[in-house]
N, C-alpha and C. Protein backbone atom coordinates (compact mmCIF):
# COMPACT_ATOMS: atom_id res chain seq x y z
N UNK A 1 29.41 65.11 171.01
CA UNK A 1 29.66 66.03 172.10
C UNK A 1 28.58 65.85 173.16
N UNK A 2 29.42 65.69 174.44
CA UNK A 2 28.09 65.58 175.77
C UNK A 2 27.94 66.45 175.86
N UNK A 3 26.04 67.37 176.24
CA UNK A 3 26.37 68.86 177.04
C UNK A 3 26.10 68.19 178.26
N UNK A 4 26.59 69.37 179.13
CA UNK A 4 26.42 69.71 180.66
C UNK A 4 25.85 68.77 181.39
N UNK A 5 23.78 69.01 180.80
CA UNK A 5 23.60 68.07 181.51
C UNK A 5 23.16 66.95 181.30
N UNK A 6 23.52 65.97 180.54
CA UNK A 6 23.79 64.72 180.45
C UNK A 6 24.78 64.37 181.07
N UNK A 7 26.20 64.68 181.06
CA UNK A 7 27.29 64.74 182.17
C UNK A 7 26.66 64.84 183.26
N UNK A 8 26.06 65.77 183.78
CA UNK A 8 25.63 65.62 185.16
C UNK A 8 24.70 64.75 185.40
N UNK A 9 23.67 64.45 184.64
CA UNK A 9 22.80 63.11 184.92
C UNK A 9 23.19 62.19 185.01
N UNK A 10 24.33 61.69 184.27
CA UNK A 10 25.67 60.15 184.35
C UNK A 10 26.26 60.73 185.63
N UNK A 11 26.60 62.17 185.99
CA UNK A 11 27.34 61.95 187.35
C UNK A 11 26.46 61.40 188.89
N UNK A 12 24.86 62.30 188.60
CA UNK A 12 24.63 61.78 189.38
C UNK A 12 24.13 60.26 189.34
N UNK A 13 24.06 59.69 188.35
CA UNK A 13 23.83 58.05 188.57
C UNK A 13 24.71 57.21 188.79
N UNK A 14 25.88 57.70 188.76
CA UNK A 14 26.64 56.88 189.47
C UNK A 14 27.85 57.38 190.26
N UNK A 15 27.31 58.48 191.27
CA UNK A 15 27.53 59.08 192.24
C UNK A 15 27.65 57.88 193.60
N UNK A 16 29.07 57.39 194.40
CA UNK A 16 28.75 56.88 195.40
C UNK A 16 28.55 55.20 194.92
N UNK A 17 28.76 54.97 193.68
CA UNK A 17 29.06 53.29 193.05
C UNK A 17 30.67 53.19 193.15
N UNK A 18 31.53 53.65 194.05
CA UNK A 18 32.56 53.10 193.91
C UNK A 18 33.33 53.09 192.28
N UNK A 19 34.77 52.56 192.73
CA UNK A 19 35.73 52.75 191.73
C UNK A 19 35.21 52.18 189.87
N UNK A 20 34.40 50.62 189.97
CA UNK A 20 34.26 50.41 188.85
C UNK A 20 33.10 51.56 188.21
N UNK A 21 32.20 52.09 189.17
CA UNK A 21 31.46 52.70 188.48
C UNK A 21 31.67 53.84 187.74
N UNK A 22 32.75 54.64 188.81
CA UNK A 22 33.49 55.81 187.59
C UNK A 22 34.23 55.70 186.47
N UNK A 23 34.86 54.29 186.32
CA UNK A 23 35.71 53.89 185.21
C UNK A 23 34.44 53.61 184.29
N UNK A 24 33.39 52.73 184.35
CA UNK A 24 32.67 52.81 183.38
C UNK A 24 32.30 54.37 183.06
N UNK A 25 31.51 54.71 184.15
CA UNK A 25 31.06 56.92 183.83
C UNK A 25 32.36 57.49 182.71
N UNK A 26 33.76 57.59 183.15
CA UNK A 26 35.07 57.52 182.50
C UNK A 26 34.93 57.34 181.05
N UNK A 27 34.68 56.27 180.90
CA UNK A 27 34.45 55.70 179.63
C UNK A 27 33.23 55.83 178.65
N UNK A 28 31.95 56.01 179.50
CA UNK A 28 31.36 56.38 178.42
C UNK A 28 30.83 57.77 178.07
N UNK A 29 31.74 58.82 179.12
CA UNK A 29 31.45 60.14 178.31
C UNK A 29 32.40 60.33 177.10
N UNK A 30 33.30 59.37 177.78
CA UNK A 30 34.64 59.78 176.33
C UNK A 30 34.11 59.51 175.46
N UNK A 31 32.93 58.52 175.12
CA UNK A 31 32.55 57.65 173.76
C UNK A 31 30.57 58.25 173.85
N UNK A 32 30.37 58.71 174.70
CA UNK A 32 29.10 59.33 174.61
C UNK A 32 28.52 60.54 173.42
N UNK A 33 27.27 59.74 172.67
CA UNK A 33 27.04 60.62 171.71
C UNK A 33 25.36 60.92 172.25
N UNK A 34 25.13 62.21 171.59
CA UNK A 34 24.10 62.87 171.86
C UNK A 34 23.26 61.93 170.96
N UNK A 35 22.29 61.83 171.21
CA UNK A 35 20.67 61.48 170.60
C UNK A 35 20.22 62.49 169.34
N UNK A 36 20.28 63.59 170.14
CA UNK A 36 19.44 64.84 169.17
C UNK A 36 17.51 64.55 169.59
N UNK A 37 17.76 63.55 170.37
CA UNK A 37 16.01 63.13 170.03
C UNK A 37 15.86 64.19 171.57
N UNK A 38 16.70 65.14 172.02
CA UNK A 38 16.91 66.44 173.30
C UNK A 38 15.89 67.39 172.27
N UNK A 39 16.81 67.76 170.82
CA UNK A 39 15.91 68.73 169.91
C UNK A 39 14.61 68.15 169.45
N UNK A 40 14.27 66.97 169.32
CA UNK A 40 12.89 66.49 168.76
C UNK A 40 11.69 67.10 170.23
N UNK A 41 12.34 66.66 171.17
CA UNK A 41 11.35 67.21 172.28
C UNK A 41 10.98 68.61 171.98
N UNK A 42 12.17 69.51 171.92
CA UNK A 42 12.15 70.64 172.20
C UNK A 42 11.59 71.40 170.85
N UNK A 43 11.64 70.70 169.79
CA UNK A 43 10.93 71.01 168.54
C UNK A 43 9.73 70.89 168.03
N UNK A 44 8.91 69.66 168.96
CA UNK A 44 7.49 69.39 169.47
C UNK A 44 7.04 70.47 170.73
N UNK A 45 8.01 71.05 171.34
CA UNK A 45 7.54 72.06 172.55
C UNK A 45 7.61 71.47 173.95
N UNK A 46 8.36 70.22 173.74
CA UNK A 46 8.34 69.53 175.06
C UNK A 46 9.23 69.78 175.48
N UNK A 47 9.80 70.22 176.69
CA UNK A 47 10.96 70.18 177.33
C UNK A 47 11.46 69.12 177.67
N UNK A 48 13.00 68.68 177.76
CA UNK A 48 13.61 67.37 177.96
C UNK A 48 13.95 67.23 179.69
N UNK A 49 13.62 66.27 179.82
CA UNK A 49 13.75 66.19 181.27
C UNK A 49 13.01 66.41 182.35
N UNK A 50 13.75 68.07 182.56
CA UNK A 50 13.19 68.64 184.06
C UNK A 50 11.74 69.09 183.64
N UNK A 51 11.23 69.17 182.18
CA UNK A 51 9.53 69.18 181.91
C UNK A 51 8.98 68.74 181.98
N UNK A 52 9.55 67.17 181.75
CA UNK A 52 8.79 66.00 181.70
C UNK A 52 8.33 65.37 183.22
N UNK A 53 7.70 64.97 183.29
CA UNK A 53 7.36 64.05 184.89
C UNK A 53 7.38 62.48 184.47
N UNK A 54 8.06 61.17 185.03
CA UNK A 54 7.78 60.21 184.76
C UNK A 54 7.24 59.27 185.69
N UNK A 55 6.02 58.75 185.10
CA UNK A 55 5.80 57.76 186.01
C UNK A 55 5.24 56.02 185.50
N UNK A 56 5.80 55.43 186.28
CA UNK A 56 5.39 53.86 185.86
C UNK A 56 4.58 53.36 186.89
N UNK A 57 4.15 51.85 186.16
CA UNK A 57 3.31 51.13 187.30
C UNK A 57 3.66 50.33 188.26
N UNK A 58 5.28 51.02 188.57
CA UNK A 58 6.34 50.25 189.44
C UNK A 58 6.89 50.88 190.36
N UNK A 59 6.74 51.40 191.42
CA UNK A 59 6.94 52.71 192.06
C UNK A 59 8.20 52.00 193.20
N UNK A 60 8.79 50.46 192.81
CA UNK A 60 10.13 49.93 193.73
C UNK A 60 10.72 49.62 192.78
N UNK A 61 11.54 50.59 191.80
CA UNK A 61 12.30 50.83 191.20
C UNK A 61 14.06 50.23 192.26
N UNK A 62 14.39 49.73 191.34
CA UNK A 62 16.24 49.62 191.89
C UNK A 62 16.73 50.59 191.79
N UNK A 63 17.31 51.62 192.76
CA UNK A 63 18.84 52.82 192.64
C UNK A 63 19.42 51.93 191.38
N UNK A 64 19.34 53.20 190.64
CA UNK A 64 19.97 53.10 189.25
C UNK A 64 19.47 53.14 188.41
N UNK A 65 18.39 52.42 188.68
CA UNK A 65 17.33 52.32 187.22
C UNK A 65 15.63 53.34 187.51
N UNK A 66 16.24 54.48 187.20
CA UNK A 66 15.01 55.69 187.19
C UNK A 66 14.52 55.83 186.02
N UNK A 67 13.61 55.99 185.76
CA UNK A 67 12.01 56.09 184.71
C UNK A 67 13.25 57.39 184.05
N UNK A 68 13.63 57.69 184.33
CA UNK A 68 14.44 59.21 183.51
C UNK A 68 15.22 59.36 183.06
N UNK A 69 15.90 57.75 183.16
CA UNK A 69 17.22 57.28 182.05
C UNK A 69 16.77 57.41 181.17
N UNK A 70 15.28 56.88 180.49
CA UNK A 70 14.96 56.97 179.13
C UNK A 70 14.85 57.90 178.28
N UNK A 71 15.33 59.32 178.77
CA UNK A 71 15.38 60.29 178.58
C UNK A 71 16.75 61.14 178.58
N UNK A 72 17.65 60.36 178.94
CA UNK A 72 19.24 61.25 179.23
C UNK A 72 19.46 61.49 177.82
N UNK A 73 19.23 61.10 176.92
CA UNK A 73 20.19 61.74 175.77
C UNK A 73 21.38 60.76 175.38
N UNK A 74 21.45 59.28 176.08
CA UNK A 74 23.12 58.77 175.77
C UNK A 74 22.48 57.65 175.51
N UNK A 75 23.53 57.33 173.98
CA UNK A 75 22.96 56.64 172.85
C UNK A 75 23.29 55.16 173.53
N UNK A 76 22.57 53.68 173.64
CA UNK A 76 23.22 52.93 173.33
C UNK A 76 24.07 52.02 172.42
N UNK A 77 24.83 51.27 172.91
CA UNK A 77 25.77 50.63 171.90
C UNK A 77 25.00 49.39 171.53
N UNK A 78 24.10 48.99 172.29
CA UNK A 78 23.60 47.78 172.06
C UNK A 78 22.09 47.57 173.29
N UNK A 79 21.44 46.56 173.02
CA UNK A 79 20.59 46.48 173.77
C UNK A 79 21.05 45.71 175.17
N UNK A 80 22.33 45.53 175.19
CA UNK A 80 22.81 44.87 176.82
C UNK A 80 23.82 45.73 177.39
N UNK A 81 23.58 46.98 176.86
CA UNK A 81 24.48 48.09 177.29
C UNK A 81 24.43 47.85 179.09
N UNK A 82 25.00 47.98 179.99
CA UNK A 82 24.93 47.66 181.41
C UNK A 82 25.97 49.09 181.85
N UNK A 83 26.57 50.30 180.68
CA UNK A 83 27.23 51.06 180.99
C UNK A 83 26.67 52.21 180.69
N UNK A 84 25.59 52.27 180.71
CA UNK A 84 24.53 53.62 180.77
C UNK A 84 23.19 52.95 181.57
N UNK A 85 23.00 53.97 182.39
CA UNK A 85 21.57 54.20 183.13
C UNK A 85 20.90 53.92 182.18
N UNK A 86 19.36 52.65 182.61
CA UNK A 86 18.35 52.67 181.98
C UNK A 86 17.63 52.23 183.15
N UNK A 87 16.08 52.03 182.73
CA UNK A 87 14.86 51.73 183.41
C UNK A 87 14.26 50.08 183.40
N UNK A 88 14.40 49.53 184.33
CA UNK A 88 13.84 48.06 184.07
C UNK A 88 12.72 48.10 185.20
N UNK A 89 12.03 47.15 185.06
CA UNK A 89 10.77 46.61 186.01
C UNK A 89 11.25 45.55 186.96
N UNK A 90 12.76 45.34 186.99
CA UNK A 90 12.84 43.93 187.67
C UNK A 90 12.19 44.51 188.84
N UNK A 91 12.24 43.31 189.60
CA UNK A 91 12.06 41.99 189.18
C UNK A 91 10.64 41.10 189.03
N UNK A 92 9.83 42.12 188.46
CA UNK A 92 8.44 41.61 188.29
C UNK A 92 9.22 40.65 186.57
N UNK A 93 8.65 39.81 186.79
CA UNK A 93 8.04 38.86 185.66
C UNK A 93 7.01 38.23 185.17
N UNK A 94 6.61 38.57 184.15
CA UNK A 94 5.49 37.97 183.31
C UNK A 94 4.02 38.91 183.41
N UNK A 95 4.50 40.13 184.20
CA UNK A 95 3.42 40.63 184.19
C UNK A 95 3.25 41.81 183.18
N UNK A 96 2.18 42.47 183.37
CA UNK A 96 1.77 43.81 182.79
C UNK A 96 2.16 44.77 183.11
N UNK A 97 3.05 45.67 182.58
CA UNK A 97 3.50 46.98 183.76
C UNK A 97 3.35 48.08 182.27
N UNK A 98 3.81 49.38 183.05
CA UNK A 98 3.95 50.75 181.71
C UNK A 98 4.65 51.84 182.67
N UNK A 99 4.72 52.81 181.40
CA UNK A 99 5.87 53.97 181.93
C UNK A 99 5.19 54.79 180.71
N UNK A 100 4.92 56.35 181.69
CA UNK A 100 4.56 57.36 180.83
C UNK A 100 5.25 58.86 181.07
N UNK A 101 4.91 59.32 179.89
CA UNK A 101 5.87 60.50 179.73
C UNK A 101 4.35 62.02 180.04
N UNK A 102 4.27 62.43 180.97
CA UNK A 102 3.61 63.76 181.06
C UNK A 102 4.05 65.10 180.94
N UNK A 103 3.50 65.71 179.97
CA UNK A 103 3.94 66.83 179.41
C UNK A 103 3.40 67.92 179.93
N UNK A 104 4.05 68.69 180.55
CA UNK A 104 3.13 70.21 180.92
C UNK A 104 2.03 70.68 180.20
N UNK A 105 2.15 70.83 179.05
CA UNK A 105 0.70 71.34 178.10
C UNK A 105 1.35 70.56 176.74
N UNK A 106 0.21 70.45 176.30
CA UNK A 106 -0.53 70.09 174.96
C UNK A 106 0.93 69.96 174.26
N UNK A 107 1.11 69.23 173.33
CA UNK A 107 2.19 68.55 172.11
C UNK A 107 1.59 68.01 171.32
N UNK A 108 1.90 68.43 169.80
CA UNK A 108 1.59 67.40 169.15
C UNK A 108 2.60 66.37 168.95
N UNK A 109 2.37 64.96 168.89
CA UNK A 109 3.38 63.60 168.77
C UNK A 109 2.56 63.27 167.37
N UNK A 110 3.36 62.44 166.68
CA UNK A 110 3.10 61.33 165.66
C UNK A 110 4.08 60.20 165.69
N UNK A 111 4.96 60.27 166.34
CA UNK A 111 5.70 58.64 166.15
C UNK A 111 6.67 58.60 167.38
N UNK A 112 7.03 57.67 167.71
CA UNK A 112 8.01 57.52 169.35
C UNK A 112 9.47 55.96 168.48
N UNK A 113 9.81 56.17 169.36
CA UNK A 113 11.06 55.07 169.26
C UNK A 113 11.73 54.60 170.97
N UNK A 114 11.68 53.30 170.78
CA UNK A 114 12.02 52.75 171.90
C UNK A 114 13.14 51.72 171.51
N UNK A 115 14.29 52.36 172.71
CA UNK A 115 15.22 51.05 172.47
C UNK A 115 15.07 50.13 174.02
N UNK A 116 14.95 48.71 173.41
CA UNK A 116 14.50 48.14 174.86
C UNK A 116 16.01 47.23 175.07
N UNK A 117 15.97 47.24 176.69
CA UNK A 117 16.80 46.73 177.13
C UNK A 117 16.90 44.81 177.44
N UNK A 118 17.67 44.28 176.95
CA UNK A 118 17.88 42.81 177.02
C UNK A 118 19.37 42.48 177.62
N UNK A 119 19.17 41.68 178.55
CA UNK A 119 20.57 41.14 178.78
C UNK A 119 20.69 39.96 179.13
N UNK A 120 19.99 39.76 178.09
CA UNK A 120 20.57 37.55 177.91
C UNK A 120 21.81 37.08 177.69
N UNK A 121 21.82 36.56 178.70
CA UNK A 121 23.60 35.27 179.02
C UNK A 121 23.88 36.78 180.30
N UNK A 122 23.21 37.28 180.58
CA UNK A 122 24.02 38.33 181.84
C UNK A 122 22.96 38.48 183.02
N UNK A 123 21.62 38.60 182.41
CA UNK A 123 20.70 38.55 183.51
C UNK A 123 19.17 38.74 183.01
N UNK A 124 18.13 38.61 184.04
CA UNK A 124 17.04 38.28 183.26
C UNK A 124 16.16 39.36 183.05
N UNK A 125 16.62 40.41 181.78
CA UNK A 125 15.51 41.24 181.15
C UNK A 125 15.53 40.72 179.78
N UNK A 126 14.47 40.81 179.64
CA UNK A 126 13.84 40.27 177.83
C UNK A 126 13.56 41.45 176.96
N UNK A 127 13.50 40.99 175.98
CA UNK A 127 12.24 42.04 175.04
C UNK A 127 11.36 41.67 175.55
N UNK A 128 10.24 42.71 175.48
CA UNK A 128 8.83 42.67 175.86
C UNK A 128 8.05 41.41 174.94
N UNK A 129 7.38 41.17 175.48
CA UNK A 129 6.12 39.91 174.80
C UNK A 129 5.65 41.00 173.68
N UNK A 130 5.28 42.03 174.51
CA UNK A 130 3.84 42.84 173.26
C UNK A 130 4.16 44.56 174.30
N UNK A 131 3.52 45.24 173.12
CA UNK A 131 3.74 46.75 173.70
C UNK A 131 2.87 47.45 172.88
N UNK A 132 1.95 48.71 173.95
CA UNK A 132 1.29 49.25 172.90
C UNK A 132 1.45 51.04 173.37
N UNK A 133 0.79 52.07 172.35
CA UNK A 133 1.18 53.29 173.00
C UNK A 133 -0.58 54.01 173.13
N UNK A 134 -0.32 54.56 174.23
CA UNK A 134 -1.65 54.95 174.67
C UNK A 134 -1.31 56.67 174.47
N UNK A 135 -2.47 57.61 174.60
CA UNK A 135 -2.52 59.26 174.54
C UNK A 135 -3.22 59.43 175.54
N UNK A 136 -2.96 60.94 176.05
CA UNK A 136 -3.62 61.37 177.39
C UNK A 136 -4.55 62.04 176.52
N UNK A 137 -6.06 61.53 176.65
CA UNK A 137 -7.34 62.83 176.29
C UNK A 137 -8.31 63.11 177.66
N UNK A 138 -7.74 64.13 178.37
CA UNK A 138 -8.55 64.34 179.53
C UNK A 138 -7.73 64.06 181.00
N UNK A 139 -8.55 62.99 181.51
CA UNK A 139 -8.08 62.10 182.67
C UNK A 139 -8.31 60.68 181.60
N UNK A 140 -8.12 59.99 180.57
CA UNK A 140 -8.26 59.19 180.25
C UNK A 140 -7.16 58.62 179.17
N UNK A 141 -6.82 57.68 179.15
CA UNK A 141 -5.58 57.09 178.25
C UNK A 141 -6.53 56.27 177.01
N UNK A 142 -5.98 56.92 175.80
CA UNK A 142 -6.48 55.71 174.48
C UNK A 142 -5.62 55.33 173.53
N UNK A 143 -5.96 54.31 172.78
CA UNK A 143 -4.71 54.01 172.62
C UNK A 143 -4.21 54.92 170.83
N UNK A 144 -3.00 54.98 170.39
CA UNK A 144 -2.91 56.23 169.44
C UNK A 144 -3.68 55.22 167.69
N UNK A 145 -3.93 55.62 167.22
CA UNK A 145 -4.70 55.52 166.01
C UNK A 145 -3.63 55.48 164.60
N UNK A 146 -4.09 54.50 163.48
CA UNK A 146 -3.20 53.70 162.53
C UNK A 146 -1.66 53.76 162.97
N UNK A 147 -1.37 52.86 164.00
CA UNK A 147 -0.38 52.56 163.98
C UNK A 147 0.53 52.08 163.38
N UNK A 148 1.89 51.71 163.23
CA UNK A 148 2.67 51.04 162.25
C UNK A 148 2.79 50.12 163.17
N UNK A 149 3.51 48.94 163.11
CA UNK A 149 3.84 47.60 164.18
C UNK A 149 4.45 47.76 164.97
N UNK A 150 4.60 47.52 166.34
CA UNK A 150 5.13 47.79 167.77
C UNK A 150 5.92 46.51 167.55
N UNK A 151 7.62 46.75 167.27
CA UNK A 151 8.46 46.10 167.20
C UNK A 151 9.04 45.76 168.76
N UNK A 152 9.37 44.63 168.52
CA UNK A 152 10.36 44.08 169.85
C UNK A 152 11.54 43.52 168.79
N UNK A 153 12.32 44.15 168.76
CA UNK A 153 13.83 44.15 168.34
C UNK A 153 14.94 44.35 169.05
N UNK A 154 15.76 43.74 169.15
CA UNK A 154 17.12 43.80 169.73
C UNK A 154 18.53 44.46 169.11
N UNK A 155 18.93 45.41 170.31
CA UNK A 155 20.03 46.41 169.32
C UNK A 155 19.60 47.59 168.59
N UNK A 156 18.43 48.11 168.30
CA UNK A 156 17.89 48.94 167.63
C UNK A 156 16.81 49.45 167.92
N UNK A 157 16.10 51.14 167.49
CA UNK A 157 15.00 51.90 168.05
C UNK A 157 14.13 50.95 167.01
N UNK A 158 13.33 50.73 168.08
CA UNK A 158 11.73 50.18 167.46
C UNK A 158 11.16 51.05 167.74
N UNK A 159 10.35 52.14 166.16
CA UNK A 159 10.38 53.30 165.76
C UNK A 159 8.32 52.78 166.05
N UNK A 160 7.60 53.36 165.79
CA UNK A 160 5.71 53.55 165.37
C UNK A 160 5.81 54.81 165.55
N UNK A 161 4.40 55.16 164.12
CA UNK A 161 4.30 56.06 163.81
C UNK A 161 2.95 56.05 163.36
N UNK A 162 1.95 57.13 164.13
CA UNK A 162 0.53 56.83 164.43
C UNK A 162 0.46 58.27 163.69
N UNK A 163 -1.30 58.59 163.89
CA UNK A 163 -2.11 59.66 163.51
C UNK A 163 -1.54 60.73 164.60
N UNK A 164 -1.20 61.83 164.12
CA UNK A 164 -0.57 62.89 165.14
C UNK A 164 -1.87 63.23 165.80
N UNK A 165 -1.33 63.56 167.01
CA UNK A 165 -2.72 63.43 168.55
C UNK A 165 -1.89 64.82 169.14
N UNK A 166 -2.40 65.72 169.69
CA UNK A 166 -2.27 66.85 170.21
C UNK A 166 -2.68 66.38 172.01
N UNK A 167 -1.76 65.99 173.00
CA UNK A 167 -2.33 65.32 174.07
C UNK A 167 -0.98 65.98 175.18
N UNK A 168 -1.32 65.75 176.63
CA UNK A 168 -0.30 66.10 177.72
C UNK A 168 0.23 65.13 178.09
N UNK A 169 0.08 63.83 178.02
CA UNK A 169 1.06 62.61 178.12
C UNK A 169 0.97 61.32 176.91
N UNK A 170 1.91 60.68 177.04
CA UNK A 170 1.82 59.51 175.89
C UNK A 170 2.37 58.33 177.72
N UNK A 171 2.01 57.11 176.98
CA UNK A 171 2.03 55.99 177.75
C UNK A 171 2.14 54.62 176.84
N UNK A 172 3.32 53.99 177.60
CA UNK A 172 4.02 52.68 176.85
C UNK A 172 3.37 51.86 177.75
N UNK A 173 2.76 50.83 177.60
CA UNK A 173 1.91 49.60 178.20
C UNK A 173 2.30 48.07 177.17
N UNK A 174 2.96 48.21 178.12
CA UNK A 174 3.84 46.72 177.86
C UNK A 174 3.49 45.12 178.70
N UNK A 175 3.85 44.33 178.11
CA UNK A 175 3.74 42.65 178.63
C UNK A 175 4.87 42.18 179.19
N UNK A 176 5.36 42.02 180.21
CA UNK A 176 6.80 41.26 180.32
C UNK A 176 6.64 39.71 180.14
N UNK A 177 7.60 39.05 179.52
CA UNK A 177 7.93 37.76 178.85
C UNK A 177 7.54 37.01 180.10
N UNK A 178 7.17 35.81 180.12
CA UNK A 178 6.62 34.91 181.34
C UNK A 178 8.59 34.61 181.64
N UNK A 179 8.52 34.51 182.70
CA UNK A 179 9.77 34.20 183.63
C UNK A 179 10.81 35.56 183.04
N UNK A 180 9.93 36.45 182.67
CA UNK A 180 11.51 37.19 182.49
C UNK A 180 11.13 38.71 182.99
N UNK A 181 11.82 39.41 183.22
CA UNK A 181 11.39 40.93 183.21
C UNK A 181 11.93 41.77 182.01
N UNK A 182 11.47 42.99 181.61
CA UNK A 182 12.26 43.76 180.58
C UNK A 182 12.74 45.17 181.30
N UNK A 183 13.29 45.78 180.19
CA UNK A 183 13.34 47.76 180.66
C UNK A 183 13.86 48.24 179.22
N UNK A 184 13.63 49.60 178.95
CA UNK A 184 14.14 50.38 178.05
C UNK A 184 15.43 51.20 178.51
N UNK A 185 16.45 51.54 177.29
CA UNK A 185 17.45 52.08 177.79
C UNK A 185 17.23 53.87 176.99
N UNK A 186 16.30 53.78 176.06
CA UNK A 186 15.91 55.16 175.46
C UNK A 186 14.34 55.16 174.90
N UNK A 187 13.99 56.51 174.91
CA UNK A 187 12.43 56.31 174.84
C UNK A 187 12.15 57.87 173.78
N UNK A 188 12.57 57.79 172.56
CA UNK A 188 12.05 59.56 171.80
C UNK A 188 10.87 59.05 171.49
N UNK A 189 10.20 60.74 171.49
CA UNK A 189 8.76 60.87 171.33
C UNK A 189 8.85 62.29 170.02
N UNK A 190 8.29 62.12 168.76
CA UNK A 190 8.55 63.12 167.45
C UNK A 190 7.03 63.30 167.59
């Protein structure tokens, strides 16, 4: 079941894309499933969304691809999903970029899941080279403590699960593949 506003976040992203874009919108509320990772926020004390503030180290983002897809709530089918809003860096390649999640007050986190976006044989985003997760203590980012392995997998949440940190933002600091760019299409934080 979609609520409200996930429907309205798919409406407004592809608000003004013309006919194919509503037939895809069409199609994937009919087949749109909730996350639940809406209640993990809200069960850590974070609000989903309109609580969150996002920002990356890419501030010429493409219409379409907003830092806040990673957050709608709509599951992908795969990692070359191209029929749900997600967040990419094109068209930087090979460099260093990140995207962080700021929280109004204090949360405790212990583990995040990222599904990253690839669309090889369609266009050039990769899995990431390397990715790591940083904590807000202060004005200062470190990075989170006994981590499990920062997976780059295709098709599936590449889950880590660190020492729970009581902090106002978490931060993904990633590598993009030499000649390629990446993006995530979902981003939970437990």
């Amino acid at each position: 079941r979609v609520h409200a506003a996930a429907v309205a976040k798919l409406e407004r992203a592809f608000r003004g894309n013309g006919q194919r874009a509503q037939e895809i919108h069409q199609r994937r509320l009919a087949g749109a499933r909730r996350t639940g990772h809406g209640d993990e926020f809200a069960a850590a004390g974070i609000e989903r969304s309109v609580g969150i503030h996002f920002e990356t180290g890419d501030e010429s983002q493409l219409p379409g691809a907003p830092a806040n897809a990673v957050n709608d709530g709509v599951e992908p089918k795969d990692s070359c999903d191209h029929d749900i809003p997600r967040f990419t860096w094109w068209d930087r390649k090979g460099s260093a970029e990140w995207i962080a999640y700021d929280f109004p007050a204090k949360v405790c986190v212990a583990a995040t899941s990222v599904y990253w976006f690839d669309d090889t044989g369609e266009g050039e985003c990769r899995l990431p080279a390397s990715w790591a997760l940083f904590y807000k203590e202060g004005d200062a980012w470190k990075p989170v403590a006994d981590a499990s392995a920062f997976g780059v997998v295709k098709d599936r949440y590449n889950t880590v699960v660190f020492r729970p940190v009581r902090t106002t933002g978490l931060r993904i600091e990633l590598q993009l593949p030499e000649g390629f760019s990446s993006g995530i299409l979902e981003w939970k934080v437990r």
